Amino acid sequence: MSPKVNRLALVAALAIGGLLSGCSGGEERAESPRLGQCETLLGAESVEAAVKTTGGGDVEVSGTPQADVLAERLLREAKQWQESDLQHTLYTGCRMDAFEGDRISGTVDVSVKWSILSLGMMDSPENSRTWRRANESVYVQPEPGPARMRLVAECAVPGAIASQPSDLPLQFDVAGASLGTELRWKLLSTFARSVTEEMGCAKSPVIPSALPPAT
C-alpha cells in the first residue's frame, strides 16, 4: 500500500473516531458519577424525565448530592440554633443545567434548609390559602413562586433546644420551569424522603406518595 493510501486511511480512521466520540458524549455525560448521585437522591426515572424536559443535549451537574452529607450539615446547624437565629444556610442537593450549544436550555434545582416558617404558622388564614396539610408534620406549598414547589417537615433533632421541632422545620424546594406538577412532586417528595431518612429525627416525618389535594 502506498504512503498516500496509508495517510488517507489514517485520516478516515481519525474522522470516524471523532464522530463516534461526539455521538457518545451525551451518553457519557448522562452516566457521569455526579448525575448518578442525583439519581440516587431523587430517583433515576424522575431525573431522566427531568433532563428530557429541559430539551438540552448536554447536562452539567453541581451540588452536594449525598443525603448523608446534607443530613450531617443540617443536624450540626440545628444543634447550634437559637430562637433568635433567622438566617439559615441553603444547601443544594442537585442542580442540573442543560445546554443546547452554549445556551442553557433549562435548569432543575433541588435544595434544602431549615425554614424560617414554624409549623404553627401553617394554619393561619394567610398561609392556609397556599399551603396544603399532608399530615400533622408535613405541609406542601404547590406554587410558592413560578416553576417552584415547596415542602416543610417537622424533624426533632436530638441535642437541639426544645422548641426546635415545631419552630425550625426542614424546608425542601424544587425549581424547574420545564417540569410539570407531577414530576416536580416526584422529585420533591423523593428528595425529602432521602434526606429525612438520614437525619435520625426523633419521629420521622411521613412524606406522602401523592401531592396532597387542595381543601
Coordinates of C-alpha atoms in Angstrom, one line a residue:
M1 CA 0.0 0.0 0.0
S2 CA 1.4 3.4 -1.0
P3 CA 2.2 6.1 1.6
K4 CA -0.6 8.3 0.1
V5 CA -3.2 5.5 0.7
N6 CA -1.9 5.0 4.2
R7 CA -2.4 8.6 5.0
L8 CA -5.9 8.6 3.7
A9 CA -6.7 5.5 5.7
L10 CA -5.4 7.2 8.9
V11 CA -7.4 10.4 8.3
A12 CA -10.5 8.4 7.7
A13 CA -10.0 6.4 10.9
L14 CA -9.4 9.6 12.9
A15 CA -12.5 11.2 11.4
I16 CA -14.7 8.1 12.2
G17 CA -13.2 8.0 15.8
G18 CA -14.1 11.7 16.3
L19 CA -17.6 11.2 15.1
L20 CA -18.2 8.3 17.4
S21 CA -16.7 10.2 20.3
G22 CA -19.0 13.1 19.5
C23 CA -22.1 10.9 19.3
S24 CA -21.3 9.2 22.6
G25 CA -20.6 12.4 24.5
G26 CA -24.2 12.8 25.7
E27 CA -24.3 9.2 26.9
E28 CA -21.1 9.5 28.8
R29 CA -22.3 12.7 30.5
A30 CA -25.7 11.1 31.3
E31 CA -23.9 8.3 33.1
S32 CA -21.4 10.5 35.0
P33 CA -21.0 9.8 38.7
R34 CA -22.5 13.2 39.7
L35 CA -25.7 12.6 37.7
G36 CA -25.8 9.1 39.2
Q37 CA -25.7 10.5 42.7
C38 CA -28.6 12.8 41.8
E39 CA -30.5 9.7 40.6
T40 CA -29.9 8.1 44.0
L41 CA -31.1 11.2 45.7
L42 CA -34.1 12.0 43.5
G43 CA -34.9 8.7 41.8
A44 CA -33.4 7.6 38.5
E45 CA -36.6 7.7 36.4
S46 CA -37.5 11.1 37.7
V47 CA -34.1 12.5 36.9
E48 CA -34.1 11.0 33.4
A49 CA -37.6 12.6 32.8
A50 CA -36.5 15.9 34.2
V51 CA -33.4 16.0 32.0
K52 CA -35.6 15.3 28.9
T53 CA -38.0 18.1 29.7
T54 CA -35.1 20.6 29.6
G55 CA -34.5 19.9 25.9
G56 CA -30.7 20.1 26.2
G57 CA -28.3 17.7 24.7
D58 CA -25.6 18.2 27.4
V59 CA -26.0 18.3 31.2
E60 CA -23.8 19.8 33.8
V61 CA -24.4 18.7 37.4
S62 CA -23.5 20.5 40.6
G63 CA -24.5 20.4 44.3
T64 CA -23.9 18.0 47.1
P65 CA -25.9 15.0 46.0
Q66 CA -25.3 12.8 49.0
A67 CA -28.1 12.5 51.5
D68 CA -25.8 11.7 54.4
V69 CA -23.6 14.7 53.8
L70 CA -26.7 17.0 53.7
A71 CA -28.1 15.4 56.8
E72 CA -24.8 15.9 58.7
R73 CA -24.7 19.6 57.9
L74 CA -28.4 20.2 58.7
L75 CA -28.0 18.4 62.1
R76 CA -25.0 20.4 63.0
E77 CA -26.9 23.6 62.3
A78 CA -30.0 22.6 64.2
K79 CA -28.0 21.8 67.3
Q80 CA -26.5 25.3 67.3
W81 CA -29.8 27.0 66.6
Q82 CA -31.4 29.6 68.9
E83 CA -34.9 31.1 68.5
S84 CA -33.4 34.5 67.6
D85 CA -31.5 33.0 64.6
L86 CA -33.3 33.8 61.4
Q87 CA -30.5 33.1 58.9
H88 CA -30.3 29.5 57.7
T89 CA -27.9 28.0 55.2
L90 CA -29.3 26.8 51.9
Y91 CA -27.9 23.5 50.7
T92 CA -28.1 22.5 47.1
G93 CA -28.8 18.8 46.8
C94 CA -28.6 18.6 43.0
R95 CA -28.6 21.2 40.2
M96 CA -28.8 20.1 36.6
D97 CA -28.1 22.7 33.9
A98 CA -29.0 21.5 30.4
F99 CA -27.2 23.1 27.4
E100 CA -28.1 23.4 23.8
G101 CA -24.8 24.5 22.3
D102 CA -23.6 27.3 24.5
R103 CA -27.0 28.3 25.7
I104 CA -28.7 27.0 28.9
S105 CA -32.0 25.4 27.7
G106 CA -33.2 24.5 31.2
T107 CA -32.3 24.1 34.8
V108 CA -33.6 21.8 37.6
D109 CA -32.6 22.7 41.1
V110 CA -33.4 20.9 44.4
S111 CA -32.4 22.4 47.8
V112 CA -33.0 22.1 51.5
K113 CA -32.6 24.3 54.5
W114 CA -34.1 24.9 57.9
S115 CA -37.2 27.1 57.4
I116 CA -37.9 30.5 58.9
L117 CA -41.6 29.4 59.0
S118 CA -42.8 27.5 62.0
L119 CA -45.5 24.7 61.8
G120 CA -47.7 26.9 63.9
M121 CA -47.8 29.4 61.1
M122 CA -49.2 26.9 58.6
D123 CA -52.8 27.1 59.7
S124 CA -53.0 30.9 59.7
P125 CA -55.6 32.4 57.3
E126 CA -52.9 33.9 55.2
N127 CA -50.8 30.7 54.9
S128 CA -53.7 28.2 54.7
R129 CA -54.6 29.6 51.2
T130 CA -51.3 28.5 49.7
W131 CA -50.2 25.6 52.0
R132 CA -51.7 22.1 52.0
R133 CA -51.5 19.9 55.1
A134 CA -50.4 16.4 54.3
N135 CA -50.4 15.2 57.9
E136 CA -49.5 16.6 61.3
S137 CA -45.8 17.1 60.5
V138 CA -45.8 17.8 56.7
Y139 CA -47.1 20.7 54.7
V140 CA -46.8 21.4 51.0
Q141 CA -46.9 24.6 49.0
P142 CA -47.5 23.6 45.4
E143 CA -46.7 27.1 43.9
P144 CA -44.8 29.4 46.2
G145 CA -43.4 31.0 43.1
P146 CA -43.0 30.5 39.3
A147 CA -42.0 26.9 38.5
R148 CA -41.3 26.1 42.1
M149 CA -42.7 23.6 44.7
R150 CA -42.0 23.6 48.5
L151 CA -42.4 21.2 51.4
V152 CA -41.8 21.7 55.1
A153 CA -41.5 18.8 57.5
E154 CA -41.0 18.5 61.3
C155 CA -37.8 16.8 62.4
A156 CA -36.9 16.8 66.1
V157 CA -33.1 16.8 66.3
P158 CA -31.6 15.2 69.4
G159 CA -29.4 17.8 71.2
A160 CA -31.4 20.8 69.8
I161 CA -33.4 23.2 72.0
A162 CA -36.9 22.1 73.0
S163 CA -38.7 24.5 70.6
Q164 CA -36.8 23.3 67.5
P165 CA -39.2 20.6 66.2
S166 CA -42.1 23.0 65.5
D167 CA -40.2 26.3 65.2
L168 CA -37.5 25.1 63.0
P169 CA -38.9 22.6 60.4
L170 CA -37.0 21.4 57.3
Q171 CA -37.8 23.1 54.1
F172 CA -37.3 21.4 50.7
D173 CA -37.6 23.2 47.4
V174 CA -37.7 22.0 43.8
A175 CA -37.5 24.5 40.9
G176 CA -37.6 24.0 37.1
A177 CA -39.6 25.8 34.5
S178 CA -39.8 22.8 32.3
L179 CA -41.2 20.5 35.0
G180 CA -44.9 19.7 35.2
T181 CA -46.6 19.5 38.6
E182 CA -46.5 15.7 38.8
L183 CA -42.8 15.4 38.0
R184 CA -42.0 18.3 40.3
W185 CA -43.8 16.5 43.1
K186 CA -41.9 13.2 42.4
L187 CA -38.6 15.0 42.7
L188 CA -39.6 16.9 45.8
S189 CA -41.1 14.0 47.7
T190 CA -38.2 11.6 46.9
F191 CA -35.7 14.3 47.8
A192 CA -37.4 14.9 51.2
R193 CA -37.5 11.2 52.0
S194 CA -33.9 10.7 51.0
V195 CA -32.7 13.4 53.4
T196 CA -35.1 12.8 56.3
E197 CA -34.2 9.1 56.4
E198 CA -30.6 10.1 57.1
M199 CA -31.5 12.7 59.7
G200 CA -32.3 10.4 62.6
C201 CA -35.4 12.5 63.5
A202 CA -36.9 11.6 66.8
K203 CA -40.1 10.9 64.8
S204 CA -39.5 10.6 61.1
P205 CA -42.0 12.7 59.0
V206 CA -44.2 10.8 56.7
I207 CA -43.8 12.1 53.2
P208 CA -46.8 11.1 51.2
S209 CA -46.5 9.5 47.8
A210 CA -49.2 11.7 46.3
L211 CA -49.5 15.5 46.3
P212 CA -52.0 16.5 49.0
P213 CA -55.2 17.7 47.4
A214 CA -56.4 21.3 47.8
T215 CA -59.0 21.7 50.5

